Amino acid sequence: MQWTLWGGALLCVLGFASSVIVSTLDEIGVRQLGLDGAIQEESRKVRIQDVKLLSVRYWLLVLTIMFFYNGIFPFIADASKFIQDKYSYYSQKEAAYIAGAVYDSSLVLSASVGILIDYVGLRGVFAVACAVLTLPVFGLLAFTFVPPLVSTIWLGVTYSFAAASMWPSIPLVVPQATLGTAMGLATSVQMIGIGISNLVVGQILGTKSSETKIPLWRWQRMMIFMLANTISCIVTSVLLNVVDHRQGGTLNKTTKKSGQEQSDPDREPLTQAEEEPNEQDGDAVRSRSINS
């Protein structure tokens, strides 16, 4: 346990250093693109009341993320115990390895999956596909004795695609000046959902001791709860695709279509009304220059 805690501390330090480097590179990149002034001006206009201006697509995307992770993290938290209780021939160490296969799969696949989605696009379609393909995982765990490693690897694959398709979709449906607010809200809603799900799972399992064997029917009820969250994810992701299609199909643009400049009402700057007088002033200056 001590080495685990030191490893976690090291990862936190590494994450902090990486965030400082990324922040510096981002600031340099924005300055090189000449966007620093515009972004700062637009950001000054952002108020807490502007949260209500975030689009329906954004909120559907947030709910899709929340429901998907509601079925992932609470399961992983209890997966080792579940494997030991249902498949009694696995030791505690083996059960922990099998439960960790979700993250191992993601570790191997995440980079290549991200490249694939950047190349193909279709983020909304991938979100629906991830939710649909996650359904059988909890069904197998609840009602069959298929080796649990199959389910955890399967879950790791869908988790990789979901993370690469859902979170990067947020910048596509919100104004750039509100991106930090939008990401923070999405994370907050996700964590609220996960917290509530953990409480529900605790009530379903009904024990405070890790040594007590939990009856199989309780585990089945937990898996049914995971299934309910996944079905909710399917519903919200389908609605997300419907709304996105009606508003130009930003999330499902292929690589060819993404290269074309198309306006998106959800990403219009908050200070657009203030930009029009500036454009008129610029036209007036150009007219005086031509006349002179």
PDB file of C-alpha atoms in Angstrom:
ATOM      1  CA  MET A   1       0.000   0.000   0.000  1.00  0.00           C
ATOM      2  CA  GLN A   2       2.864   2.368   0.805  1.00  0.00           C
ATOM      3  CA  TRP A   3       4.363   1.961  -2.672  1.00  0.00           C
ATOM      4  CA  THR A   4       0.932   2.521  -4.191  1.00  0.00           C
ATOM      5  CA  LEU A   5       0.544   5.814  -2.334  1.00  0.00           C
ATOM      6  CA  TRP A   6       4.028   6.971  -3.347  1.00  0.00           C
ATOM      7  CA  GLY A   7       3.240   6.020  -6.931  1.00  0.00           C
ATOM      8  CA  GLY A   8       0.046   8.079  -6.771  1.00  0.00           C
ATOM      9  CA  ALA A   9       1.950  11.046  -5.348  1.00  0.00           C
ATOM     10  CA  LEU A  10       4.502  10.793  -8.163  1.00  0.00           C
ATOM     11  CA  LEU A  11       1.734  10.769 -10.754  1.00  0.00           C
ATOM     12  CA  CYS A  12       0.207  13.875  -9.163  1.00  0.00           C
ATOM     13  CA  VAL A  13       3.541  15.698  -9.408  1.00  0.00           C
ATOM     14  CA  LEU A  14       3.919  14.567 -13.014  1.00  0.00           C
ATOM     15  CA  GLY A  15       0.388  15.751 -13.788  1.00  0.00           C
ATOM     16  CA  PHE A  16       1.056  19.158 -12.221  1.00  0.00           C
ATOM     17  CA  ALA A  17       4.277  19.605 -14.199  1.00  0.00           C
ATOM     18  CA  SER A  18       2.525  18.557 -17.404  1.00  0.00           C
ATOM     19  CA  SER A  19      -0.315  21.025 -16.815  1.00  0.00           C
ATOM     20  CA  VAL A  20       2.170  23.874 -16.359  1.00  0.00           C
ATOM     21  CA  ILE A  21       3.928  22.947 -19.611  1.00  0.00           C
ATOM     22  CA  VAL A  22       0.657  22.603 -21.539  1.00  0.00           C
ATOM     23  CA  SER A  23      -0.604  25.930 -20.189  1.00  0.00           C
ATOM     24  CA  THR A  24       2.598  27.651 -21.293  1.00  0.00           C
ATOM     25  CA  LEU A  25       2.481  26.077 -24.757  1.00  0.00           C
ATOM     26  CA  ASP A  26      -1.186  27.009 -25.119  1.00  0.00           C
ATOM     27  CA  GLU A  27      -0.495  30.618 -24.228  1.00  0.00           C
ATOM     28  CA  ILE A  28       2.363  30.763 -26.741  1.00  0.00           C
ATOM     29  CA  GLY A  29       0.207  29.164 -29.447  1.00  0.00           C
ATOM     30  CA  VAL A  30      -2.688  31.569 -28.907  1.00  0.00           C
ATOM     31  CA  ARG A  31      -0.287  34.511 -29.067  1.00  0.00           C
ATOM     32  CA  GLN A  32       1.261  33.245 -32.306  1.00  0.00           C
ATOM     33  CA  LEU A  33      -2.198  32.901 -33.848  1.00  0.00           C
ATOM     34  CA  GLY A  34      -3.020  36.444 -32.823  1.00  0.00           C
ATOM     35  CA  LEU A  35      -6.069  35.347 -30.843  1.00  0.00           C
ATOM     36  CA  ASP A  36      -4.979  36.370 -27.360  1.00  0.00           C
ATOM     37  CA  GLY A  37      -6.622  39.794 -27.468  1.00  0.00           C
ATOM     38  CA  ALA A  38      -9.903  38.517 -28.873  1.00  0.00           C
ATOM     39  CA  ILE A  39     -10.132  35.664 -26.365  1.00  0.00           C
ATOM     40  CA  GLN A  40      -9.332  37.933 -23.420  1.00  0.00           C
ATOM     41  CA  GLU A  41     -11.909  40.483 -24.554  1.00  0.00           C
ATOM     42  CA  GLU A  42     -14.552  37.797 -25.011  1.00  0.00           C
ATOM     43  CA  SER A  43     -13.679  36.147 -21.692  1.00  0.00           C
ATOM     44  CA  ARG A  44     -14.182  39.442 -19.844  1.00  0.00           C
ATOM     45  CA  LYS A  45     -17.778  39.462 -21.042  1.00  0.00           C
ATOM     46  CA  VAL A  46     -18.529  35.994 -19.652  1.00  0.00           C
ATOM     47  CA  ARG A  47     -20.791  36.064 -16.607  1.00  0.00           C
ATOM     48  CA  ILE A  48     -22.208  33.314 -14.450  1.00  0.00           C
ATOM     49  CA  GLN A  49     -25.597  34.037 -16.013  1.00  0.00           C
ATOM     50  CA  ASP A  50     -24.186  32.935 -19.375  1.00  0.00           C
ATOM     51  CA  VAL A  51     -24.495  29.315 -18.233  1.00  0.00           C
ATOM     52  CA  LYS A  52     -28.123  29.470 -19.344  1.00  0.00           C
ATOM     53  CA  LEU A  53     -26.895  30.312 -22.858  1.00  0.00           C
ATOM     54  CA  LEU A  54     -25.148  26.949 -23.216  1.00  0.00           C
ATOM     55  CA  SER A  55     -26.890  24.961 -25.912  1.00  0.00           C
ATOM     56  CA  VAL A  56     -29.168  21.941 -25.664  1.00  0.00           C
ATOM     57  CA  ARG A  57     -26.443  19.949 -27.426  1.00  0.00           C
ATOM     58  CA  TYR A  58     -24.035  20.758 -24.633  1.00  0.00           C
ATOM     59  CA  TRP A  59     -26.390  19.588 -21.885  1.00  0.00           C
ATOM     60  CA  LEU A  60     -27.266  16.403 -23.771  1.00  0.00           C
ATOM     61  CA  LEU A  61     -23.553  15.741 -24.180  1.00  0.00           C
ATOM     62  CA  VAL A  62     -22.987  16.303 -20.449  1.00  0.00           C
ATOM     63  CA  LEU A  63     -25.787  13.877 -19.569  1.00  0.00           C
ATOM     64  CA  THR A  64     -24.373  11.322 -22.008  1.00  0.00           C
ATOM     65  CA  ILE A  65     -20.976  11.572 -20.311  1.00  0.00           C
ATOM     66  CA  MET A  66     -22.508  11.341 -16.835  1.00  0.00           C
ATOM     67  CA  PHE A  67     -24.638   8.267 -17.543  1.00  0.00           C
ATOM     68  CA  PHE A  68     -21.767   6.466 -19.279  1.00  0.00           C
ATOM     69  CA  TYR A  69     -19.353   7.019 -16.405  1.00  0.00           C
ATOM     70  CA  ASN A  70     -22.075   6.123 -13.894  1.00  0.00           C
ATOM     71  CA  GLY A  71     -21.798   2.603 -15.240  1.00  0.00           C
ATOM     72  CA  ILE A  72     -17.997   2.512 -15.342  1.00  0.00           C
ATOM     73  CA  PHE A  73     -16.495   3.906 -12.140  1.00  0.00           C
ATOM     74  CA  PRO A  74     -18.914   2.417  -9.565  1.00  0.00           C
ATOM     75  CA  PHE A  75     -18.444  -0.980 -11.209  1.00  0.00           C
ATOM     76  CA  ILE A  76     -14.647  -0.743 -11.168  1.00  0.00           C
ATOM     77  CA  ALA A  77     -14.737   0.274  -7.493  1.00  0.00           C
ATOM     78  CA  ASP A  78     -16.409  -3.034  -6.578  1.00  0.00           C
ATOM     79  CA  ALA A  79     -15.243  -5.225  -9.464  1.00  0.00           C
ATOM     80  CA  SER A  80     -12.537  -7.052  -7.510  1.00  0.00           C
ATOM     81  CA  LYS A  81     -14.974  -7.966  -4.726  1.00  0.00           C
ATOM     82  CA  PHE A  82     -17.603  -9.007  -7.276  1.00  0.00           C
ATOM     83  CA  ILE A  83     -15.173 -11.332  -9.056  1.00  0.00           C
ATOM     84  CA  GLN A  84     -14.128 -12.983  -5.789  1.00  0.00           C
ATOM     85  CA  ASP A  85     -17.738 -13.492  -4.692  1.00  0.00           C
ATOM     86  CA  LYS A  86     -19.095 -14.820  -7.977  1.00  0.00           C
ATOM     87  CA  TYR A  87     -16.015 -16.640  -9.286  1.00  0.00           C
ATOM     88  CA  SER A  88     -14.673 -18.153  -6.087  1.00  0.00           C
ATOM     89  CA  TYR A  89     -11.694 -19.799  -7.807  1.00  0.00           C
ATOM     90  CA  TYR A  90      -9.974 -16.417  -8.285  1.00  0.00           C
ATOM     91  CA  SER A  91      -7.668 -15.136  -5.560  1.00  0.00           C
ATOM     92  CA  GLN A  92      -7.812 -11.538  -4.375  1.00  0.00           C
ATOM     93  CA  LYS A  93      -4.710 -10.692  -6.403  1.00  0.00           C
ATOM     94  CA  GLU A  94      -6.062 -12.289  -9.582  1.00  0.00           C
ATOM     95  CA  ALA A  95      -9.407 -10.556  -9.133  1.00  0.00           C
ATOM     96  CA  ALA A  96      -7.640  -7.198  -8.812  1.00  0.00           C
ATOM     97  CA  TYR A  97      -5.694  -7.836 -12.027  1.00  0.00           C
ATOM     98  CA  ILE A  98      -8.891  -8.734 -13.884  1.00  0.00           C
ATOM     99  CA  ALA A  99     -10.685  -5.627 -12.600  1.00  0.00           C
ATOM    100  CA  GLY A 100      -7.715  -3.500 -13.667  1.00  0.00           C
ATOM    101  CA  ALA A 101      -7.992  -4.803 -17.234  1.00  0.00           C
ATOM    102  CA  VAL A 102     -10.449  -1.965 -17.898  1.00  0.00           C
ATOM    103  CA  TYR A 103      -7.667   0.575 -17.441  1.00  0.00           C
ATOM    104  CA  ASP A 104      -5.044  -1.673 -19.054  1.00  0.00           C
ATOM    105  CA  SER A 105      -7.130  -1.864 -22.227  1.00  0.00           C
ATOM    106  CA  SER A 106      -7.580   1.891 -22.203  1.00  0.00           C
ATOM    107  CA  LEU A 107      -3.841   2.384 -21.664  1.00  0.00           C
ATOM    108  CA  VAL A 108      -3.069   0.392 -24.798  1.00  0.00           C
ATOM    109  CA  LEU A 109      -5.877   1.720 -26.999  1.00  0.00           C
ATOM    110  CA  SER A 110      -6.438   5.368 -26.073  1.00  0.00           C
ATOM    111  CA  ALA A 111      -3.789   6.955 -28.292  1.00  0.00           C
ATOM    112  CA  SER A 112      -4.700   4.990 -31.416  1.00  0.00           C
ATOM    113  CA  VAL A 113      -8.431   5.449 -30.773  1.00  0.00           C
ATOM    114  CA  GLY A 114      -7.932   9.207 -30.477  1.00  0.00           C
ATOM    115  CA  ILE A 115      -6.066   9.297 -33.786  1.00  0.00           C
ATOM    116  CA  LEU A 116      -8.804   7.224 -35.417  1.00  0.00           C
ATOM    117  CA  ILE A 117     -11.598   9.512 -34.217  1.00  0.00           C
ATOM    118  CA  ASP A 118      -9.672  12.622 -35.279  1.00  0.00           C
ATOM    119  CA  TYR A 119      -9.299  11.086 -38.733  1.00  0.00           C
ATOM    120  CA  VAL A 120     -12.842   9.753 -39.111  1.00  0.00           C
ATOM    121  CA  GLY A 121     -14.900  12.259 -37.108  1.00  0.00           C
ATOM    122  CA  LEU A 122     -18.426  10.992 -36.358  1.00  0.00           C
ATOM    123  CA  ARG A 123     -18.095  11.686 -32.633  1.00  0.00           C
ATOM    124  CA  GLY A 124     -21.836  11.544 -32.058  1.00  0.00           C
ATOM    125  CA  VAL A 125     -22.079   8.160 -33.757  1.00  0.00           C
ATOM    126  CA  PHE A 126     -19.203   6.832 -31.661  1.00  0.00           C
ATOM    127  CA  ALA A 127     -20.952   8.037 -28.490  1.00  0.00           C
ATOM    128  CA  VAL A 128     -24.074   6.038 -29.361  1.00  0.00           C
ATOM    129  CA  ALA A 129     -22.020   3.001 -30.379  1.00  0.00           C
ATOM    130  CA  CYS A 130     -20.069   3.028 -27.100  1.00  0.00           C
ATOM    131  CA  ALA A 131     -23.262   3.074 -25.053  1.00  0.00           C
ATOM    132  CA  VAL A 132     -24.919   0.323 -27.103  1.00  0.00           C
ATOM    133  CA  LEU A 133     -21.853  -1.918 -27.023  1.00  0.00           C
ATOM    134  CA  THR A 134     -21.505  -1.491 -23.257  1.00  0.00           C
ATOM    135  CA  LEU A 135     -24.948  -3.024 -22.628  1.00  0.00           C
ATOM    136  CA  PRO A 136     -23.847  -6.669 -23.114  1.00  0.00           C
ATOM    137  CA  VAL A 137     -21.002  -6.257 -20.618  1.00  0.00           C
ATOM    138  CA  PHE A 138     -23.254  -5.905 -17.585  1.00  0.00           C
ATOM    139  CA  GLY A 139     -25.625  -8.547 -18.922  1.00  0.00           C
ATOM    140  CA  LEU A 140     -22.781 -11.052 -19.154  1.00  0.00           C
ATOM    141  CA  LEU A 141     -21.553 -10.198 -15.677  1.00  0.00           C
ATOM    142  CA  ALA A 142     -25.010 -10.394 -14.122  1.00  0.00           C
ATOM    143  CA  PHE A 143     -26.519 -13.492 -15.713  1.00  0.00           C
ATOM    144  CA  THR A 144     -23.716 -15.666 -17.109  1.00  0.00           C
ATOM    145  CA  PHE A 145     -20.485 -17.258 -15.934  1.00  0.00           C
ATOM    146  CA  VAL A 146     -18.408 -16.113 -18.894  1.00  0.00           C
ATOM    147  CA  PRO A 147     -14.855 -15.412 -17.646  1.00  0.00           C
ATOM    148  CA  PRO A 148     -14.889 -11.875 -16.213  1.00  0.00           C
ATOM    149  CA  LEU A 149     -11.716 -10.919 -18.091  1.00  0.00           C
ATOM    150  CA  VAL A 150     -13.758 -10.907 -21.308  1.00  0.00           C
ATOM    151  CA  SER A 151     -16.137  -8.331 -19.850  1.00  0.00           C
ATOM    152  CA  THR A 152     -13.464  -6.094 -18.318  1.00  0.00           C
ATOM    153  CA  ILE A 153     -11.430  -5.961 -21.537  1.00  0.00           C
ATOM    154  CA  TRP A 154     -14.616  -5.295 -23.492  1.00  0.00           C
ATOM    155  CA  LEU A 155     -15.509  -2.490 -21.082  1.00  0.00           C
ATOM    156  CA  GLY A 156     -12.008  -1.057 -21.453  1.00  0.00           C
ATOM    157  CA  VAL A 157     -12.436  -0.867 -25.233  1.00  0.00           C
ATOM    158  CA  THR A 158     -15.764   0.979 -25.054  1.00  0.00           C
ATOM    159  CA  TYR A 159     -14.361   3.217 -22.309  1.00  0.00           C
ATOM    160  CA  SER A 160     -11.447   4.182 -24.579  1.00  0.00           C
ATOM    161  CA  PHE A 161     -13.742   5.116 -27.463  1.00  0.00           C
ATOM    162  CA  ALA A 162     -16.121   6.999 -25.160  1.00  0.00           C
ATOM    163  CA  ALA A 163     -13.363   9.093 -23.590  1.00  0.00           C
ATOM    164  CA  ALA A 164     -11.916   9.938 -27.017  1.00  0.00           C
ATOM    165  CA  SER A 165     -15.266  10.872 -28.561  1.00  0.00           C
ATOM    166  CA  MET A 166     -17.327  12.491 -25.786  1.00  0.00           C
ATOM    167  CA  TRP A 167     -15.000  14.878 -23.949  1.00  0.00           C
ATOM    168  CA  PRO A 168     -13.378  16.377 -27.088  1.00  0.00           C
ATOM    169  CA  SER A 169     -16.884  17.124 -28.397  1.00  0.00           C
ATOM    170  CA  ILE A 170     -17.451  19.818 -25.769  1.00  0.00           C
ATOM    171  CA  PRO A 171     -15.271  22.474 -27.498  1.00  0.00           C
ATOM    172  CA  LEU A 172     -17.299  21.903 -30.673  1.00  0.00           C
ATOM    173  CA  VAL A 173     -20.619  22.965 -29.134  1.00  0.00           C
ATOM    174  CA  VAL A 174     -19.724  25.917 -26.866  1.00  0.00           C
ATOM    175  CA  PRO A 175     -18.210  29.373 -27.463  1.00  0.00           C
ATOM    176  CA  GLN A 176     -14.457  29.396 -26.970  1.00  0.00           C
ATOM    177  CA  ALA A 177     -14.634  31.955 -24.166  1.00  0.00           C
ATOM    178  CA  THR A 178     -16.904  29.667 -22.110  1.00  0.00           C
ATOM    179  CA  LEU A 179     -14.881  26.500 -22.677  1.00  0.00           C
ATOM    180  CA  GLY A 180     -13.405  26.442 -19.181  1.00  0.00           C
ATOM    181  CA  THR A 181     -16.834  26.955 -17.629  1.00  0.00           C
ATOM    182  CA  ALA A 182     -18.335  24.254 -19.852  1.00  0.00           C
ATOM    183  CA  MET A 183     -15.625  21.721 -19.027  1.00  0.00           C
ATOM    184  CA  GLY A 184     -15.890  22.483 -15.320  1.00  0.00           C
ATOM    185  CA  LEU A 185     -19.667  22.075 -15.340  1.00  0.00           C
ATOM    186  CA  ALA A 186     -19.382  18.804 -17.243  1.00  0.00           C
ATOM    187  CA  THR A 187     -16.883  17.447 -14.723  1.00  0.00           C
ATOM    188  CA  SER A 188     -19.051  18.600 -11.822  1.00  0.00           C
ATOM    189  CA  VAL A 189     -22.188  16.938 -13.212  1.00  0.00           C
ATOM    190  CA  GLN A 190     -20.204  13.777 -13.941  1.00  0.00           C
ATOM    191  CA  MET A 191     -18.881  13.580 -10.383  1.00  0.00           C
ATOM    192  CA  ILE A 192     -22.313  14.267  -8.884  1.00  0.00           C
ATOM    193  CA  GLY A 193     -23.706  11.404 -10.940  1.00  0.00           C
ATOM    194  CA  ILE A 194     -20.890   9.054  -9.941  1.00  0.00           C
ATOM    195  CA  GLY A 195     -21.276   9.998  -6.275  1.00  0.00           C
ATOM    196  CA  ILE A 196     -25.008   9.312  -6.308  1.00  0.00           C
ATOM    197  CA  SER A 197     -24.414   6.039  -8.166  1.00  0.00           C
ATOM    198  CA  ASN A 198     -21.908   4.920  -5.543  1.00  0.00           C
ATOM    199  CA  LEU A 199     -24.464   5.620  -2.819  1.00  0.00           C
ATOM    200  CA  VAL A 200     -27.098   3.613  -4.691  1.00  0.00           C
ATOM    201  CA  VAL A 201     -24.673   0.725  -5.224  1.00  0.00           C
ATOM    202  CA  GLY A 202     -23.806   0.775  -1.523  1.00  0.00           C
ATOM    203  CA  GLN A 203     -27.469   0.480  -0.630  1.00  0.00           C
ATOM    204  CA  ILE A 204     -27.956  -2.364  -3.118  1.00  0.00           C
ATOM    205  CA  LEU A 205     -24.991  -4.380  -1.848  1.00  0.00           C
ATOM    206  CA  GLY A 206     -26.026  -3.725   1.743  1.00  0.00           C
ATOM    207  CA  THR A 207     -22.800  -4.487   3.621  1.00  0.00           C
ATOM    208  CA  LYS A 208     -20.003  -2.491   5.229  1.00  0.00           C
ATOM    209  CA  SER A 209     -17.532  -5.365   5.548  1.00  0.00           C
ATOM    210  CA  SER A 210     -15.220  -6.317   2.698  1.00  0.00           C
ATOM    211  CA  GLU A 211     -14.826  -9.773   4.235  1.00  0.00           C
ATOM    212  CA  THR A 212     -18.512 -10.700   4.063  1.00  0.00           C
ATOM    213  CA  LYS A 213     -19.548 -12.563   0.932  1.00  0.00           C
ATOM    214  CA  ILE A 214     -22.324 -10.681  -0.833  1.00  0.00           C
ATOM    215  CA  PRO A 215     -25.168 -12.802  -2.250  1.00  0.00           C
ATOM    216  CA  LEU A 216     -25.249 -13.151  -6.025  1.00  0.00           C
ATOM    217  CA  TRP A 217     -28.738 -11.647  -6.278  1.00  0.00           C
ATOM    218  CA  ARG A 218     -27.425  -8.396  -4.829  1.00  0.00           C
ATOM    219  CA  TRP A 219     -24.674  -8.288  -7.430  1.00  0.00           C
ATOM    220  CA  GLN A 220     -27.271  -8.907 -10.127  1.00  0.00           C
ATOM    221  CA  ARG A 221     -29.289  -5.951  -8.889  1.00  0.00           C
ATOM    222  CA  MET A 222     -26.171  -3.818  -9.020  1.00  0.00           C
ATOM    223  CA  MET A 223     -25.546  -4.884 -12.631  1.00  0.00           C
ATOM    224  CA  ILE A 224     -29.155  -4.075 -13.493  1.00  0.00           C
ATOM    225  CA  PHE A 225     -28.564  -0.589 -12.070  1.00  0.00           C
ATOM    226  CA  MET A 226     -25.481  -0.307 -14.298  1.00  0.00           C
ATOM    227  CA  LEU A 227     -27.637  -1.417 -17.235  1.00  0.00           C
ATOM    228  CA  ALA A 228     -30.190   1.289 -16.406  1.00  0.00           C
ATOM    229  CA  ASN A 229     -27.469   3.945 -16.534  1.00  0.00           C
ATOM    230  CA  THR A 230     -26.210   2.585 -19.846  1.00  0.00           C
ATOM    231  CA  ILE A 231     -29.722   2.626 -21.323  1.00  0.00           C
ATOM    232  CA  SER A 232     -30.088   6.244 -20.161  1.00  0.00           C
ATOM    233  CA  CYS A 233     -26.780   6.971 -21.896  1.00  0.00           C
ATOM    234  CA  ILE A 234     -28.150   5.475 -25.117  1.00  0.00           C
ATOM    235  CA  VAL A 235     -31.265   7.664 -24.901  1.00  0.00           C
ATOM    236  CA  THR A 236     -29.335  10.901 -24.308  1.00  0.00           C
ATOM    237  CA  SER A 237     -26.739  10.106 -26.982  1.00  0.00           C
ATOM    238  CA  VAL A 238     -29.457   9.403 -29.567  1.00  0.00           C
ATOM    239  CA  LEU A 239     -31.170  12.691 -28.678  1.00  0.00           C
ATOM    240  CA  LEU A 240     -27.788  14.401 -28.949  1.00  0.00           C
ATOM    241  CA  ASN A 241     -27.358  13.108 -32.491  1.00  0.00           C
ATOM    242  CA  VAL A 242     -30.885  14.169 -33.457  1.00  0.00           C
ATOM    243  CA  VAL A 243     -30.394  17.719 -32.164  1.00  0.00           C
ATOM    244  CA  ASP A 244     -26.919  17.914 -33.683  1.00  0.00           C
ATOM    245  CA  HIS A 245     -28.253  16.816 -37.081  1.00  0.00           C
ATOM    246  CA  ARG A 246     -30.886  19.560 -36.981  1.00  0.00           C
ATOM    247  CA  GLN A 247     -28.242  22.163 -36.133  1.00  0.00           C
ATOM    248  CA  GLY A 248     -25.740  21.361 -38.843  1.00  0.00           C
ATOM    249  CA  GLY A 249     -24.195  18.068 -37.774  1.00  0.00           C
ATOM    250  CA  THR A 250     -21.077  19.518 -36.162  1.00  0.00           C
ATOM    251  CA  LEU A 251     -20.334  16.421 -34.087  1.00  0.00           C
ATOM    252  CA  ASN A 252     -20.681  14.000 -36.980  1.00  0.00           C
ATOM    253  CA  LYS A 253     -18.666  15.806 -39.602  1.00  0.00           C
ATOM    254  CA  THR A 254     -16.275  13.550 -41.446  1.00  0.00           C
ATOM    255  CA  THR A 255     -12.713  14.645 -42.138  1.00  0.00           C
ATOM    256  CA  LYS A 256     -13.611  16.074 -45.548  1.00  0.00           C
ATOM    257  CA  LYS A 257     -16.531  18.082 -44.204  1.00  0.00           C
ATOM    258  CA  SER A 258     -14.502  19.288 -41.236  1.00  0.00           C
ATOM    259  CA  GLY A 259     -12.108  20.988 -43.615  1.00  0.00           C
ATOM    260  CA  GLN A 260     -14.870  23.225 -44.908  1.00  0.00           C
ATOM    261  CA  GLU A 261     -15.626  26.384 -42.975  1.00  0.00           C
ATOM    262  CA  GLN A 262     -19.186  26.253 -41.688  1.00  0.00           C
ATOM    263  CA  SER A 263     -20.742  28.528 -39.093  1.00  0.00           C
ATOM    264  CA  ASP A 264     -22.103  26.992 -35.927  1.00  0.00           C
ATOM    265  CA  PRO A 265     -24.612  29.021 -33.887  1.00  0.00           C
ATOM    266  CA  ASP A 266     -23.552  27.376 -30.624  1.00  0.00           C
ATOM    267  CA  ARG A 267     -19.973  28.547 -31.097  1.00  0.00           C
ATOM    268  CA  GLU A 268     -20.732  32.166 -32.002  1.00  0.00           C
ATOM    269  CA  PRO A 269     -18.779  34.574 -29.751  1.00  0.00           C
ATOM    270  CA  LEU A 270     -20.698  36.079 -26.860  1.00  0.00           C
ATOM    271  CA  THR A 271     -19.545  39.542 -27.953  1.00  0.00           C
ATOM    272  CA  GLN A 272     -20.847  39.207 -31.498  1.00  0.00           C
ATOM    273  CA  ALA A 273     -23.190  42.153 -31.049  1.00  0.00           C
ATOM    274  CA  GLU A 274     -20.218  44.308 -30.080  1.00  0.00           C
ATOM    275  CA  GLU A 275     -18.182  43.138 -33.070  1.00  0.00           C
ATOM    276  CA  GLU A 276     -20.643  44.529 -35.643  1.00  0.00           C
ATOM    277  CA  PRO A 277     -20.006  48.222 -34.811  1.00  0.00           C
ATOM    278  CA  ASN A 278     -16.269  47.539 -35.026  1.00  0.00           C
ATOM    279  CA  GLU A 279     -16.720  46.035 -38.482  1.00  0.00           C
ATOM    280  CA  GLN A 280     -18.756  49.088 -39.561  1.00  0.00           C
ATOM    281  CA  ASP A 281     -15.995  51.388 -38.273  1.00  0.00           C
ATOM    282  CA  GLY A 282     -13.468  49.375 -40.278  1.00  0.00           C
ATOM    283  CA  ASP A 283     -15.570  49.707 -43.432  1.00  0.00           C
ATOM    284  CA  ALA A 284     -15.819  53.446 -42.892  1.00  0.00           C
ATOM    285  CA  VAL A 285     -12.034  53.753 -42.554  1.00  0.00           C
ATOM    286  CA  ARG A 286     -11.496  51.764 -45.753  1.00  0.00           C
ATOM    287  CA  SER A 287     -14.028  53.963 -47.588  1.00  0.00           C
ATOM    288  CA  ARG A 288     -12.234  57.157 -46.520  1.00  0.00           C
ATOM    289  CA  SER A 289      -8.927  55.662 -47.653  1.00  0.00           C
ATOM    290  CA  ILE A 290     -10.327  54.866 -51.100  1.00  0.00           C
ATOM    291  CA  ASN A 291     -11.872  58.336 -51.504  1.00  0.00           C
ATOM    292  CA  SER A 292      -8.627  60.015 -50.538  1.00  0.00           C
TER     293      SER A 292
END
